[in-house]
XYZ file of C-alpha atoms in Angstrom:
193
model
C -31.682 -0.701 19.185
C -28.200 -2.361 19.041
C -28.933 -3.956 15.681
C -30.070 -0.626 14.025
C -26.987 1.176 15.378
C -24.648 -1.589 14.329
C -26.147 -1.666 10.773
C -25.646 2.067 10.349
C -22.141 2.344 11.824
C -21.045 -0.710 9.834
C -22.482 0.774 6.563
C -20.768 4.093 7.193
C -17.528 2.937 8.781
C -15.384 4.141 5.979
C -16.854 7.697 6.008
C -17.626 8.485 9.687
C -15.417 8.171 12.680
C -17.673 6.679 15.283
C -17.376 6.541 19.085
C -19.697 5.405 21.809
C -20.450 6.769 25.253
C -23.041 5.288 27.620
C -24.994 7.157 30.240
C -24.999 6.319 32.962
C -21.499 5.001 33.431
C -22.163 3.326 36.738
C -25.869 2.326 36.498
C -26.500 5.114 39.016
C -26.075 8.811 38.179
C -22.664 9.451 36.638
C -21.737 9.850 33.019
C -18.317 11.444 33.389
C -16.236 8.429 32.509
C -14.373 7.982 29.200
C -16.098 6.744 26.073
C -16.697 3.018 25.854
C -15.341 3.230 22.367
C -13.097 6.268 21.512
C -13.806 8.174 18.319
C -11.655 6.672 15.591
C -11.704 5.591 11.984
C -12.994 2.123 11.337
C -14.559 1.760 14.814
C -17.766 0.013 13.723
C -16.699 -3.440 14.994
C -15.732 -1.900 18.366
C -19.059 -0.177 18.635
C -20.966 -3.365 17.681
C -19.033 -5.500 20.207
C -19.613 -2.904 22.981
C -23.340 -2.764 22.240
C -23.629 -6.577 22.266
C -21.939 -6.743 25.714
C -23.918 -3.964 27.376
C -27.367 -4.077 28.875
C -29.299 -0.812 29.212
C -29.765 -0.084 32.945
C -29.476 2.858 35.166
C -30.611 6.482 35.152
C -30.471 9.140 32.502
C -27.790 11.721 33.429
C -28.236 13.657 30.145
C -26.565 16.830 31.257
C -23.542 15.063 32.495
C -23.274 12.874 29.355
C -23.530 15.906 27.066
C -20.963 17.884 29.066
C -18.577 14.959 29.164
C -19.027 14.206 25.489
C -18.330 17.830 24.423
C -15.238 17.883 26.716
C -14.003 14.673 25.062
C -14.531 16.029 21.534
C -12.470 19.073 22.506
C -9.520 16.740 22.978
C -9.586 15.444 19.395
C -7.145 17.297 17.165
C -8.336 16.180 13.713
C -10.123 18.654 11.492
C -13.241 16.474 10.846
C -16.608 18.132 11.798
C -17.779 16.730 15.189
C -21.294 16.047 16.436
C -22.975 14.538 19.458
C -25.741 12.030 18.853
C -27.978 11.754 21.927
C -30.030 8.592 21.842
C -32.361 8.300 24.839
C -35.437 6.521 25.987
C -36.433 8.981 28.631
C -36.304 12.301 30.383
C -33.116 13.654 31.967
C -32.541 12.715 35.587
C -29.555 12.943 37.998
C -29.284 16.643 38.918
C -25.963 18.072 40.007
C -24.696 16.435 43.225
C -26.099 13.042 42.452
C -23.216 11.579 40.541
C -21.265 10.362 43.524
C -24.246 8.358 44.961
C -24.082 4.601 44.463
C -27.699 4.446 45.391
C -29.300 7.745 44.176
C -32.099 9.150 46.219
C -35.535 9.555 44.677
C -34.778 13.177 44.191
C -31.938 12.228 41.881
C -33.989 9.686 39.793
C -37.186 11.727 39.572
C -38.601 12.589 36.200
C -40.072 14.877 35.002
C -37.641 17.247 36.728
C -38.045 20.654 35.032
C -34.864 22.031 36.593
C -32.776 19.073 35.219
C -34.537 19.292 31.894
C -33.386 22.933 31.657
C -29.866 21.903 32.754
C -29.694 19.368 30.065
C -30.909 21.887 27.474
C -28.257 24.333 28.676
C -25.559 21.597 28.303
C -26.666 20.982 24.716
C -26.618 24.709 24.005
C -23.122 25.008 25.525
C -21.898 22.113 23.426
C -23.364 23.674 20.236
C -21.628 26.937 21.235
C -18.352 24.973 21.379
C -18.934 23.714 17.815
C -20.499 20.338 18.658
C -24.048 20.263 17.508
C -26.327 17.597 18.938
C -28.804 15.327 17.069
C -31.490 13.995 19.372
C -33.125 10.522 18.864
C -35.922 9.414 21.177
C -36.393 5.737 21.490
C -39.832 4.192 22.238
C -43.120 5.775 23.142
C -42.064 9.126 24.671
C -45.275 11.091 24.924
C -44.352 12.521 28.241
C -40.891 13.383 27.045
C -41.755 15.042 23.766
C -41.506 18.648 24.868
C -38.131 18.167 26.513
C -36.663 16.203 23.641
C -37.939 18.806 21.139
C -36.234 21.534 23.178
C -32.981 19.528 23.434
C -33.043 19.052 19.630
C -33.696 22.730 18.951
C -30.927 23.754 21.464
C -28.515 21.360 19.822
C -28.782 23.134 16.483
C -29.798 20.005 14.535
C -33.534 19.864 14.911
C -35.403 17.737 12.459
C -37.588 19.582 10.015
C -40.768 18.580 8.234
C -41.784 16.018 10.883
C -44.107 15.892 13.894
C -41.166 16.305 16.317
C -37.958 18.363 16.315
C -36.082 15.236 17.570
C -35.968 11.979 15.659
C -38.583 9.676 16.947
C -37.885 5.919 16.671
C -40.425 3.481 18.000
C -38.925 0.429 16.486
C -35.659 -0.911 14.964
C -36.539 0.148 11.437
C -37.411 3.696 12.449
C -34.180 3.986 14.410
C -32.184 2.801 11.453
C -33.951 5.259 9.148
C -33.326 8.083 11.591
C -29.654 7.359 11.988
C -29.292 6.967 8.211
C -30.888 10.412 7.758
C -28.632 11.942 10.323
C -25.460 10.532 8.678
C -26.811 11.889 5.383
C -26.969 15.336 6.812
C -23.484 15.032 8.303
C -22.202 14.047 4.933
C -23.553 17.375 3.647
C -21.084 19.246 5.824
C -19.547 21.777 6.371
C -21.945 23.173 8.999
C -21.390 26.630 10.497
């Protein structure tokens, strides 16, 4: 995953202001911390370095990550169009109240959790209503997460069309790079409503 993301952000560094936010922040259930790499011009090297130094662990506080990401984007004063890119390998976990737990209970880490799936979808809809549409990329074999990821993509206002899923499915590095390249191509076609 890191190689594909690095390739795309490096190739588009002059035209896209990239940033990077991990979820979870604490390998438990929180995603309310600041971005690992703030959105900025020419940030590809910072994104690549951060990805190289970070191992994927922890839970999937999708709702918290989207809410935090949208709140962060609201602080940026430039006039560039802004989007969220949700890249995930699983279903949302970490319902409200779990973020403060260093060792989350099984109720916090349980998937499929339909209530938390709906909360993540509402967070994506809220972000879109604030002007921050969300592209959704699913990494790996996500047969059990397909319905939820499709709903997140539709709610985010940037559902993929003409494919088997509304989200961008990436089962390997080449597919992820192709998905990200397609997304950047759509962003380049802005303005969006």
